[in-house]
Amino acid sequence: MRVPEHMLAAVLGSQQEARQYFSVHKRPVPQPAEGECLIRVAAAGLNGATRKAGGYARPADSGDVLGLEVSGTVAAFGSDVDGLSIGDEVCALIPEGGYAEYCIAPARQILLKPRTVDLISAGGIMENLCTAWVSIFDACRTQPGERLLVHGGAGGLGLIAIQLAVSAGIEVIASAGSDDKCQVCLDYGAVRAINYRKEKIEIGLKEHIGVVDAILDIVGGAYLSAHIDLLSDGGRICVIGLKGGSDGTLDLGQMMRRRLTVTGSVVRSRSADDRARIVDCVHRMAWPLFEQGKLKIIVDSTFPLTEAQAAHERLESGAHIGKVLLIMNHSQ
Ligand SMILES: NC(=O)c1ccc[n+]([C@@H]2O[C@H](COP(=O)([O-])OP(=O)(O)OC[C@H]3O[C@@H](n4cnc5c(N)ncnc54)[C@H](OP(=O)(O)O)[C@@H]3O)[C@@H](O)[C@H]2O)c1
């Protein structure tokens, strides 16, 4: 495969309040180092995790090209890479740099894309699937037959989390911001969906839905005390987003008496070995589910790289259901 010297990338410029501004620039194509591959990107997924709003800070040493997950074809290798060939159609979890025609991925974070998912939709698999798996099964240790509350059920992460949990025999209750979004959560397997704009999560939810054993929490502080009330004895919360801020009230007495766990997870801040472990676990659990049609990537909309700004505005609007993707129209 001929690799050009330069590529187009959507570069993050100024950030004002909750808005991010992107413009497209020519950049040198990066060179893969030991243990890395160069991917000719087909699509890159947008993530709530790269939004400025919601108190979710990017690491201080981040570059100016966002993008935590891509699909595409393997274009070149560094040394010490096994099991992948030039031209393989893959999806990858990457630290940054996905909003570009080419990006670097650690080889251990690359998987051949599932046969049942087209190459563009595969751009929306890895960040959300790894986050959902690690939160539901690793951090919350959720078991078949238990009840799991998934907030933001109609977002990119939420729809994957619902399907993954349901396929493991977990009873899922979802929350979302409109009746239409609630219906989508039910369509993908939730037994109940709460429109949090009509039914307050903070007040009296236990009377409506009973207790839950685990919570996939993208809200954080604002819901913390309500979540503690909502948990069954031995219940677990995994905080993965801070839409409701990072400060809340935690009743340690209840935690003690009822053996509750509040934990958190950020996939991006884990060690390379841990990310590779998560990718391996996700591969073993989720790829058969893709094959069986039990796991689908729901694409809300696609935008060309040159319209990265519009793509982020779609994500910020909150109107999307499922994944927003950037597509590369390779210039050469
Ligand atoms: N820790 C990690 O490693 C990690 C990795 C990936 C993502 N995340 C986090 O996971 C969250 C979801 O990511 P995503 O990519 O799916 O983002 P997304 O597509 O923007 O989805 C967020 C969804 O949450 C809903 N929402 C917003 N406020 C809510 C609330 N108070 N209660 C219930 N739902 C609410 C939004 O719908 P409405 O606008 O209708 O409310 C939207 O559908 C983000 O907060 C992101 O930061 C964390």
mmCIF file of C-alpha atoms and ligand atoms in Angstrom:
data_model
loop_
_atom_site.group_PDB
_atom_site.id
_atom_site.type_symbol
_atom_site.label_atom_id
_atom_site.label_comp_id
_atom_site.label_asym_id
_atom_site.label_seq_id
_atom_site.Cartn_x
_atom_site.Cartn_y
_atom_site.Cartn_z
ATOM 1 C CA MET A 1 0.000 0.000 0.000
ATOM 2 C CA ARG A 2 1.452 3.381 -1.013
ATOM 3 C CA VAL A 3 1.440 5.780 1.912
ATOM 4 C CA PRO A 4 1.547 9.516 1.065
ATOM 5 C CA GLU A 5 3.833 11.932 2.949
ATOM 6 C CA HIS A 6 1.005 14.230 3.959
ATOM 7 C CA MET A 7 -2.587 13.838 5.066
ATOM 8 C CA LEU A 8 -5.530 15.969 6.120
ATOM 9 C CA ALA A 9 -6.398 16.242 9.807
ATOM 10 C CA ALA A 10 -9.165 18.088 11.671
ATOM 11 C CA VAL A 11 -7.246 20.176 14.189
ATOM 12 C CA LEU A 12 -8.763 21.443 17.446
ATOM 13 C CA GLY A 13 -8.321 25.207 17.654
ATOM 14 C CA SER A 14 -9.703 27.422 20.362
ATOM 15 C CA GLN A 15 -12.070 26.156 23.060
ATOM 16 C CA GLN A 16 -14.562 28.639 24.432
ATOM 17 C CA GLU A 17 -16.984 27.698 27.210
ATOM 18 C CA ALA A 18 -18.501 24.392 26.110
ATOM 19 C CA ARG A 19 -17.694 24.792 22.375
ATOM 20 C CA GLN A 20 -14.764 23.408 20.448
ATOM 21 C CA TYR A 21 -13.600 24.816 17.104
ATOM 22 C CA PHE A 22 -11.974 22.671 14.409
ATOM 23 C CA SER A 23 -10.254 23.450 11.096
ATOM 24 C CA VAL A 24 -8.708 21.113 8.534
ATOM 25 C CA HIS A 25 -4.932 21.237 7.982
ATOM 26 C CA LYS A 26 -2.266 19.321 6.087
ATOM 27 C CA ARG A 27 -0.009 17.337 8.415
ATOM 28 C CA PRO A 28 2.833 14.827 7.860
ATOM 29 C CA VAL A 29 1.628 11.203 7.966
ATOM 30 C CA PRO A 30 2.930 9.796 11.303
ATOM 31 C CA GLN A 31 5.454 6.930 11.346
ATOM 32 C CA PRO A 32 4.649 3.790 13.384
ATOM 33 C CA ALA A 33 7.191 2.940 16.102
ATOM 34 C CA GLU A 34 7.875 -0.477 17.658
ATOM 35 C CA GLY A 35 4.630 -2.297 18.451
ATOM 36 C CA GLU A 36 2.517 0.183 16.472
ATOM 37 C CA CYS A 37 0.613 0.203 13.180
ATOM 38 C CA LEU A 38 -0.280 2.989 10.789
ATOM 39 C CA ILE A 39 -3.985 2.865 9.937
ATOM 40 C CA ARG A 40 -5.490 4.383 6.786
ATOM 41 C CA VAL A 41 -8.601 5.690 8.526
ATOM 42 C CA ALA A 42 -12.048 5.006 7.064
ATOM 43 C CA ALA A 43 -14.076 6.491 9.934
ATOM 44 C CA ALA A 44 -13.486 7.987 13.369
ATOM 45 C CA GLY A 45 -16.046 7.951 16.172
ATOM 46 C CA LEU A 46 -16.936 11.059 18.147
ATOM 47 C CA ASN A 47 -17.263 10.526 21.885
ATOM 48 C CA GLY A 48 -18.832 12.308 24.810
ATOM 49 C CA ALA A 49 -15.408 11.777 26.397
ATOM 50 C CA THR A 50 -13.806 14.285 23.979
ATOM 51 C CA ARG A 51 -16.427 16.965 24.529
ATOM 52 C CA LYS A 52 -15.377 19.996 26.500
ATOM 53 C CA ALA A 53 -18.662 20.174 28.400
ATOM 54 C CA GLY A 54 -19.317 17.932 31.379
ATOM 55 C CA GLY A 55 -16.155 18.390 33.422
ATOM 56 C CA TYR A 56 -14.288 15.596 31.631
ATOM 57 C CA ALA A 57 -10.763 16.987 31.258
ATOM 58 C CA ARG A 58 -8.404 15.799 28.504
ATOM 59 C CA PRO A 59 -4.911 14.790 29.658
ATOM 60 C CA ALA A 60 -2.554 17.790 29.903
ATOM 61 C CA ASP A 61 -0.146 16.386 27.280
ATOM 62 C CA SER A 62 -2.885 15.823 24.649
ATOM 63 C CA GLY A 63 -2.226 16.866 21.066
ATOM 64 C CA ASP A 64 -4.554 18.948 18.918
ATOM 65 C CA VAL A 65 -6.080 16.090 16.876
ATOM 66 C CA LEU A 66 -8.911 14.367 18.770
ATOM 67 C CA GLY A 67 -10.336 10.912 18.087
ATOM 68 C CA LEU A 68 -10.172 7.907 20.422
ATOM 69 C CA GLU A 69 -11.460 5.215 18.053
ATOM 70 C CA VAL A 70 -11.161 4.506 14.333
ATOM 71 C CA SER A 71 -11.804 1.935 11.655
ATOM 72 C CA GLY A 72 -9.725 1.513 8.511
ATOM 73 C CA THR A 73 -7.054 -0.608 6.850
ATOM 74 C CA VAL A 74 -3.589 -1.437 8.099
ATOM 75 C CA ALA A 75 -1.175 0.663 5.972
ATOM 76 C CA ALA A 76 2.255 0.070 7.614
ATOM 77 C CA PHE A 77 3.904 -1.535 10.640
ATOM 78 C CA GLY A 78 6.617 -0.638 13.091
ATOM 79 C CA SER A 79 8.845 -3.461 14.309
ATOM 80 C CA ASP A 80 7.601 -6.251 16.570
ATOM 81 C CA VAL A 81 3.998 -6.455 15.340
ATOM 82 C CA ASP A 82 2.467 -9.919 14.884
ATOM 83 C CA GLY A 83 -0.865 -11.159 13.616
ATOM 84 C CA LEU A 84 -1.814 -8.255 11.328
ATOM 85 C CA SER A 85 -1.270 -7.797 7.568
ATOM 86 C CA ILE A 86 -1.215 -4.779 5.273
ATOM 87 C CA GLY A 87 -4.764 -4.192 4.018
ATOM 88 C CA ASP A 88 -6.520 -5.861 6.974
ATOM 89 C CA GLU A 89 -9.811 -4.133 7.799
ATOM 90 C CA VAL A 90 -9.605 -3.233 11.471
ATOM 91 C CA CYS A 91 -10.974 -1.142 14.302
ATOM 92 C CA ALA A 92 -8.738 0.363 16.981
ATOM 93 C CA LEU A 93 -8.717 2.056 20.374
ATOM 94 C CA ILE A 94 -6.247 4.934 20.220
ATOM 95 C CA PRO A 95 -5.040 7.607 22.667
ATOM 96 C CA GLU A 96 -5.764 10.467 20.220
ATOM 97 C CA GLY A 97 -5.295 11.404 16.542
ATOM 98 C CA GLY A 98 -8.306 9.682 14.953
ATOM 99 C CA TYR A 99 -9.681 12.783 13.180
ATOM 100 C CA ALA A 100 -7.183 12.350 10.336
ATOM 101 C CA GLU A 101 -6.669 10.359 7.146
ATOM 102 C CA TYR A 102 -3.969 8.265 8.880
ATOM 103 C CA CYS A 103 -3.337 7.538 12.542
ATOM 104 C CA ILE A 104 -1.083 5.458 14.752
ATOM 105 C CA ALA A 105 -2.514 2.659 16.899
ATOM 106 C CA PRO A 106 -0.761 0.345 19.377
ATOM 107 C CA ALA A 107 -0.976 -3.095 17.720
ATOM 108 C CA ARG A 108 -2.437 -4.625 20.913
ATOM 109 C CA GLN A 109 -5.381 -2.217 20.661
ATOM 110 C CA ILE A 110 -6.283 -3.212 17.091
ATOM 111 C CA LEU A 111 -8.854 -5.889 16.216
ATOM 112 C CA LEU A 112 -10.007 -7.204 12.848
ATOM 113 C CA LYS A 113 -13.429 -5.612 12.460
ATOM 114 C CA PRO A 114 -16.444 -7.894 13.067
ATOM 115 C CA ARG A 115 -17.704 -9.410 9.785
ATOM 116 C CA THR A 116 -21.251 -8.215 10.489
ATOM 117 C CA VAL A 117 -20.270 -4.541 10.856
ATOM 118 C CA ASP A 118 -19.454 -2.421 7.782
ATOM 119 C CA LEU A 119 -16.107 -0.613 7.741
ATOM 120 C CA ILE A 120 -17.591 2.854 8.405
ATOM 121 C CA SER A 121 -19.792 1.793 11.349
ATOM 122 C CA ALA A 122 -16.791 -0.067 12.821
ATOM 123 C CA GLY A 123 -15.290 3.380 13.508
ATOM 124 C CA GLY A 124 -17.769 3.658 16.391
ATOM 125 C CA ILE A 125 -16.966 0.413 18.173
ATOM 126 C CA MET A 126 -13.908 0.563 20.347
ATOM 127 C CA GLU A 127 -13.989 3.415 22.877
ATOM 128 C CA ASN A 128 -17.596 2.842 23.899
ATOM 129 C CA LEU A 129 -17.420 -0.940 23.880
ATOM 130 C CA CYS A 130 -14.235 -1.003 25.996
ATOM 131 C CA THR A 131 -15.720 1.545 28.415
ATOM 132 C CA ALA A 132 -19.024 -0.328 28.703
ATOM 133 C CA TRP A 133 -17.313 -3.699 29.225
ATOM 134 C CA VAL A 134 -14.840 -2.478 31.825
ATOM 135 C CA SER A 135 -17.546 -0.595 33.781
ATOM 136 C CA ILE A 136 -20.258 -3.256 33.762
ATOM 137 C CA PHE A 137 -18.155 -6.405 34.154
ATOM 138 C CA ASP A 138 -14.771 -5.372 35.573
ATOM 139 C CA ALA A 139 -15.641 -2.485 37.896
ATOM 140 C CA CYS A 140 -19.257 -3.336 38.845
ATOM 141 C CA ARG A 141 -18.890 -7.150 38.528
ATOM 142 C CA THR A 142 -22.521 -7.265 37.321
ATOM 143 C CA GLN A 143 -23.925 -10.807 37.233
ATOM 144 C CA PRO A 144 -26.652 -12.429 35.110
ATOM 145 C CA GLY A 145 -30.042 -11.788 36.708
ATOM 146 C CA GLU A 146 -28.901 -8.560 38.407
ATOM 147 C CA ARG A 147 -30.441 -5.142 37.639
ATOM 148 C CA LEU A 148 -28.297 -2.446 36.021
ATOM 149 C CA LEU A 149 -29.195 1.234 35.569
ATOM 150 C CA VAL A 150 -27.607 2.758 32.437
ATOM 151 C CA HIS A 151 -27.788 6.553 32.164
ATOM 152 C CA GLY A 152 -27.669 8.195 28.730
ATOM 153 C CA GLY A 153 -29.075 4.998 27.222
ATOM 154 C CA ALA A 154 -29.595 6.414 23.716
ATOM 155 C CA GLY A 155 -26.081 7.836 23.355
ATOM 156 C CA GLY A 156 -23.227 6.039 21.611
ATOM 157 C CA LEU A 157 -22.019 4.474 24.849
ATOM 158 C CA GLY A 158 -25.471 3.796 26.284
ATOM 159 C CA LEU A 159 -26.759 1.769 23.340
ATOM 160 C CA ILE A 160 -23.700 -0.474 23.357
ATOM 161 C CA ALA A 161 -23.903 -0.851 27.151
ATOM 162 C CA ILE A 162 -27.585 -1.854 27.012
ATOM 163 C CA GLN A 163 -27.002 -4.504 24.338
ATOM 164 C CA LEU A 164 -23.870 -5.910 26.012
ATOM 165 C CA ALA A 165 -25.552 -6.198 29.407
ATOM 166 C CA VAL A 166 -28.804 -7.659 28.039
ATOM 167 C CA SER A 167 -26.844 -10.277 26.102
ATOM 168 C CA ALA A 168 -25.228 -11.333 29.405
ATOM 169 C CA GLY A 169 -28.642 -11.876 31.044
ATOM 170 C CA ILE A 170 -28.610 -8.614 33.018
ATOM 171 C CA GLU A 171 -31.892 -6.702 33.432
ATOM 172 C CA VAL A 172 -31.315 -3.159 32.182
ATOM 173 C CA ILE A 173 -33.167 0.006 33.157
ATOM 174 C CA ALA A 174 -32.088 3.011 31.084
ATOM 175 C CA SER A 175 -32.453 6.771 31.350
ATOM 176 C CA ALA A 176 -32.596 9.186 28.422
ATOM 177 C CA GLY A 177 -33.670 12.737 27.663
ATOM 178 C CA SER A 178 -36.825 12.249 25.540
ATOM 179 C CA ASP A 179 -39.641 9.756 24.976
ATOM 180 C CA ASP A 180 -38.220 8.891 21.523
ATOM 181 C CA LYS A 181 -34.826 8.118 23.060
ATOM 182 C CA CYS A 182 -36.513 6.029 25.764
ATOM 183 C CA GLN A 183 -38.260 4.018 23.054
ATOM 184 C CA VAL A 184 -34.889 3.308 21.391
ATOM 185 C CA CYS A 185 -33.527 2.041 24.728
ATOM 186 C CA LEU A 186 -36.505 -0.336 24.974
ATOM 187 C CA ASP A 187 -36.018 -1.425 21.332
ATOM 188 C CA TYR A 188 -32.449 -2.495 22.168
ATOM 189 C CA GLY A 189 -33.435 -4.541 25.217
ATOM 190 C CA ALA A 190 -33.964 -2.295 28.260
ATOM 191 C CA VAL A 191 -36.953 -3.485 30.313
ATOM 192 C CA ARG A 192 -37.753 0.050 31.390
ATOM 193 C CA ALA A 193 -36.651 3.506 30.258
ATOM 194 C CA ILE A 194 -36.949 6.705 32.284
ATOM 195 C CA ASN A 195 -37.254 10.091 30.616
ATOM 196 C CA TYR A 196 -35.179 11.989 33.184
ATOM 197 C CA ARG A 197 -36.589 15.304 31.989
ATOM 198 C CA LYS A 198 -40.077 14.179 33.113
ATOM 199 C CA GLU A 199 -39.321 11.790 35.972
ATOM 200 C CA LYS A 200 -36.732 13.109 38.463
ATOM 201 C CA ILE A 201 -33.857 10.696 39.098
ATOM 202 C CA GLU A 202 -33.080 12.560 42.329
ATOM 203 C CA ILE A 203 -36.546 12.169 43.894
ATOM 204 C CA GLY A 204 -38.489 9.005 44.630
ATOM 205 C CA LEU A 205 -37.113 6.854 41.823
ATOM 206 C CA LYS A 206 -36.852 3.792 44.080
ATOM 207 C CA GLU A 207 -40.652 3.810 44.553
ATOM 208 C CA HIS A 208 -41.050 3.557 40.774
ATOM 209 C CA ILE A 209 -38.347 1.103 39.771
ATOM 210 C CA GLY A 210 -37.223 -0.643 42.965
ATOM 211 C CA VAL A 211 -33.542 -1.124 43.767
ATOM 212 C CA VAL A 212 -30.753 -1.814 41.282
ATOM 213 C CA ASP A 213 -27.563 -3.798 41.808
ATOM 214 C CA ALA A 214 -25.255 -1.674 39.654
ATOM 215 C CA ILE A 215 -25.225 1.761 38.001
ATOM 216 C CA LEU A 216 -23.308 2.891 34.914
ATOM 217 C CA ASP A 217 -23.078 6.535 35.876
ATOM 218 C CA ILE A 218 -22.315 9.352 33.427
ATOM 219 C CA VAL A 219 -23.728 12.063 35.725
ATOM 220 C CA GLY A 220 -21.668 11.851 38.938
ATOM 221 C CA GLY A 221 -22.139 14.419 41.717
ATOM 222 C CA ALA A 222 -25.724 15.537 41.100
ATOM 223 C CA TYR A 223 -27.080 11.983 41.343
ATOM 224 C CA LEU A 224 -24.713 10.568 43.984
ATOM 225 C CA SER A 225 -26.980 10.545 47.034
ATOM 226 C CA ALA A 226 -29.991 9.378 44.978
ATOM 227 C CA HIS A 227 -27.847 6.583 43.544
ATOM 228 C CA ILE A 228 -26.803 5.456 47.038
ATOM 229 C CA ASP A 229 -30.495 5.206 48.018
ATOM 230 C CA LEU A 230 -31.279 3.288 44.842
ATOM 231 C CA LEU A 231 -28.660 0.544 45.339
ATOM 232 C CA SER A 232 -29.451 -2.892 46.718
ATOM 233 C CA ASP A 233 -27.247 -4.139 49.585
ATOM 234 C CA GLY A 234 -23.801 -4.846 48.114
ATOM 235 C CA GLY A 235 -24.618 -2.582 45.133
ATOM 236 C CA ARG A 236 -21.977 -0.935 42.931
ATOM 237 C CA ILE A 237 -21.677 2.376 41.053
ATOM 238 C CA CYS A 238 -19.096 2.985 38.330
ATOM 239 C CA VAL A 239 -18.725 6.701 37.522
ATOM 240 C CA ILE A 240 -17.501 7.256 33.959
ATOM 241 C CA GLY A 241 -18.743 10.787 33.277
ATOM 242 C CA LEU A 242 -19.385 13.982 35.205
ATOM 243 C CA LYS A 243 -22.313 15.608 33.446
ATOM 244 C CA GLY A 244 -23.637 16.514 36.909
ATOM 245 C CA GLY A 245 -20.296 17.664 38.325
ATOM 246 C CA SER A 246 -17.696 15.949 40.517
ATOM 247 C CA ASP A 247 -19.050 17.008 43.938
ATOM 248 C CA GLY A 248 -21.825 15.137 45.707
ATOM 249 C CA THR A 249 -22.921 13.910 49.127
ATOM 250 C CA LEU A 250 -21.855 10.405 50.073
ATOM 251 C CA ASP A 251 -23.505 8.793 53.120
ATOM 252 C CA LEU A 252 -20.626 6.692 54.461
ATOM 253 C CA GLY A 253 -22.918 5.158 57.069
ATOM 254 C CA GLN A 254 -25.070 3.619 54.346
ATOM 255 C CA MET A 255 -21.963 2.512 52.471
ATOM 256 C CA MET A 256 -20.704 0.770 55.579
ATOM 257 C CA ARG A 257 -23.964 -0.855 56.675
ATOM 258 C CA ARG A 258 -25.000 -1.936 53.188
ATOM 259 C CA ARG A 259 -21.550 -2.781 51.769
ATOM 260 C CA LEU A 260 -21.822 -0.389 48.823
ATOM 261 C CA THR A 261 -19.048 0.374 46.326
ATOM 262 C CA VAL A 262 -18.518 3.634 44.458
ATOM 263 C CA THR A 263 -15.764 3.387 41.902
ATOM 264 C CA GLY A 264 -14.823 5.014 38.610
ATOM 265 C CA SER A 265 -13.054 4.337 35.349
ATOM 266 C CA VAL A 266 -11.342 6.203 32.522
ATOM 267 C CA VAL A 267 -10.114 3.884 29.757
ATOM 268 C CA ARG A 268 -7.706 6.443 28.318
ATOM 269 C CA SER A 269 -5.757 6.947 31.564
ATOM 270 C CA ARG A 270 -5.004 3.225 32.058
ATOM 271 C CA SER A 271 -1.632 1.639 31.339
ATOM 272 C CA ALA A 272 -0.909 0.181 27.890
ATOM 273 C CA ASP A 273 -0.980 -3.342 29.381
ATOM 274 C CA ASP A 274 -4.362 -2.735 30.985
ATOM 275 C CA ARG A 275 -5.843 -1.292 27.772
ATOM 276 C CA ALA A 276 -4.555 -4.337 25.884
ATOM 277 C CA ARG A 277 -6.188 -6.600 28.483
ATOM 278 C CA ILE A 278 -9.513 -4.769 28.093
ATOM 279 C CA VAL A 279 -9.343 -5.009 24.283
ATOM 280 C CA ASP A 280 -8.666 -8.744 24.572
ATOM 281 C CA CYS A 281 -11.629 -9.265 26.950
ATOM 282 C CA VAL A 282 -13.910 -7.208 24.693
ATOM 283 C CA HIS A 283 -12.796 -9.272 21.688
ATOM 284 C CA ARG A 284 -13.609 -12.546 23.431
ATOM 285 C CA MET A 285 -16.994 -11.415 24.731
ATOM 286 C CA ALA A 286 -18.340 -9.064 22.064
ATOM 287 C CA TRP A 287 -17.141 -10.462 18.704
ATOM 288 C CA PRO A 288 -19.333 -13.585 18.975
ATOM 289 C CA LEU A 289 -22.245 -11.287 19.874
ATOM 290 C CA PHE A 290 -21.658 -9.242 16.710
ATOM 291 C CA GLU A 291 -21.633 -12.516 14.719
ATOM 292 C CA GLN A 292 -24.932 -13.586 16.327
ATOM 293 C CA GLY A 293 -26.553 -10.217 15.575
ATOM 294 C CA LYS A 294 -26.960 -9.473 19.297
ATOM 295 C CA LEU A 295 -24.677 -6.440 19.171
ATOM 296 C CA LYS A 296 -25.110 -3.640 16.620
ATOM 297 C CA ILE A 297 -23.511 -0.248 16.125
ATOM 298 C CA ILE A 298 -26.262 2.327 15.759
ATOM 299 C CA VAL A 299 -25.054 5.209 13.594
ATOM 300 C CA ASP A 300 -26.837 8.518 14.068
ATOM 301 C CA SER A 301 -25.012 10.474 11.352
ATOM 302 C CA THR A 302 -21.812 10.705 9.324
ATOM 303 C CA PHE A 303 -19.877 13.846 8.350
ATOM 304 C CA PRO A 304 -16.846 14.276 6.063
ATOM 305 C CA LEU A 305 -13.596 15.195 7.865
ATOM 306 C CA THR A 306 -13.912 18.731 6.512
ATOM 307 C CA GLU A 307 -17.132 19.094 8.522
ATOM 308 C CA ALA A 308 -15.671 18.085 11.903
ATOM 309 C CA GLN A 309 -17.101 21.294 13.349
ATOM 310 C CA ALA A 310 -20.643 20.375 12.269
ATOM 311 C CA ALA A 311 -20.143 16.814 13.549
ATOM 312 C CA HIS A 312 -19.200 18.102 17.014
ATOM 313 C CA GLU A 313 -22.152 20.486 16.979
ATOM 314 C CA ARG A 314 -24.411 17.489 16.335
ATOM 315 C CA LEU A 315 -22.865 15.719 19.346
ATOM 316 C CA GLU A 316 -23.137 18.832 21.531
ATOM 317 C CA SER A 317 -26.808 19.299 20.545
ATOM 318 C CA GLY A 318 -27.669 16.048 22.338
ATOM 319 C CA ALA A 319 -30.199 15.318 19.577
ATOM 320 C CA HIS A 320 -28.219 12.324 18.296
ATOM 321 C CA ILE A 321 -29.189 8.699 18.895
ATOM 322 C CA GLY A 322 -26.170 6.372 18.680
ATOM 323 C CA LYS A 323 -22.854 7.275 17.096
ATOM 324 C CA VAL A 324 -21.748 10.374 15.207
ATOM 325 C CA LEU A 325 -18.895 9.473 12.823
ATOM 326 C CA LEU A 326 -16.348 11.367 10.718
ATOM 327 C CA ILE A 327 -15.623 9.793 7.323
ATOM 328 C CA MET A 328 -12.349 10.219 5.405
ATOM 329 C CA ASN A 329 -12.545 10.927 1.664
ATOM 330 C CA HIS A 330 -8.888 10.168 1.005
ATOM 331 C CA SER A 331 -7.378 12.803 -1.265
ATOM 332 C CA GLN A 332 -4.678 10.344 -2.450
HETATM 333 N N1 LIG B 1 -14.616 7.143 31.497
HETATM 334 C C1 LIG B 1 -14.438 6.700 30.262
HETATM 335 O O1 LIG B 1 -13.485 5.966 29.969
HETATM 336 C C2 LIG B 1 -15.428 7.137 29.220
HETATM 337 C C3 LIG B 1 -15.292 6.709 27.899
HETATM 338 C C4 LIG B 1 -16.278 7.069 26.977
HETATM 339 C C5 LIG B 1 -17.338 7.872 27.377
HETATM 340 N N2 LIG B 1 -17.396 8.303 28.669
HETATM 341 C C6 LIG B 1 -18.501 9.155 29.125
HETATM 342 O O2 LIG B 1 -19.711 8.480 28.894
HETATM 343 C C7 LIG B 1 -20.726 9.424 28.592
HETATM 344 C C8 LIG B 1 -21.472 8.989 27.348
HETATM 345 O O3 LIG B 1 -20.593 9.026 26.239
HETATM 346 P P1 LIG B 1 -21.186 9.032 24.772
HETATM 347 O O4 LIG B 1 -20.032 8.992 23.844
HETATM 348 O O5 LIG B 1 -22.272 8.071 24.660
HETATM 349 O O6 LIG B 1 -21.789 10.491 24.745
HETATM 350 P P2 LIG B 1 -23.088 10.964 24.037
HETATM 351 O O7 LIG B 1 -23.279 10.210 22.758
HETATM 352 O O8 LIG B 1 -22.961 12.434 24.039
HETATM 353 O O9 LIG B 1 -24.258 10.476 25.006
HETATM 354 C C9 LIG B 1 -24.567 11.088 26.141
HETATM 355 C C10 LIG B 1 -26.049 10.836 26.343
HETATM 356 O O10 LIG B 1 -26.324 11.147 27.667
HETATM 357 C C11 LIG B 1 -27.585 11.752 27.728
HETATM 358 N N3 LIG B 1 -27.613 12.539 28.963
HETATM 359 C C12 LIG B 1 -27.075 13.743 29.199
HETATM 360 N N4 LIG B 1 -27.310 14.105 30.483
HETATM 361 C C13 LIG B 1 -27.995 13.076 31.053
HETATM 362 C C14 LIG B 1 -28.552 12.830 32.342
HETATM 363 N N5 LIG B 1 -28.459 13.749 33.313
HETATM 364 N N6 LIG B 1 -29.184 11.647 32.574
HETATM 365 C C15 LIG B 1 -29.294 10.728 31.593
HETATM 366 N N7 LIG B 1 -28.819 10.910 30.336
HETATM 367 C C16 LIG B 1 -28.174 12.068 30.083
HETATM 368 C C17 LIG B 1 -27.692 12.565 26.451
HETATM 369 O O11 LIG B 1 -29.028 12.619 26.059
HETATM 370 P P3 LIG B 1 -29.910 13.899 26.349
HETATM 371 O O12 LIG B 1 -29.187 15.093 25.773
HETATM 372 O O13 LIG B 1 -31.201 13.656 25.690
HETATM 373 O O14 LIG B 1 -29.999 13.974 27.797
HETATM 374 C C18 LIG B 1 -26.916 11.685 25.451
HETATM 375 O O15 LIG B 1 -27.796 10.838 24.749
HETATM 376 C C19 LIG B 1 -20.065 10.784 28.496
HETATM 377 O O16 LIG B 1 -20.295 11.470 29.701
HETATM 378 C C20 LIG B 1 -18.603 10.456 28.359
HETATM 379 O O17 LIG B 1 -17.791 11.457 28.920
HETATM 380 C C21 LIG B 1 -16.485 7.945 29.583
#
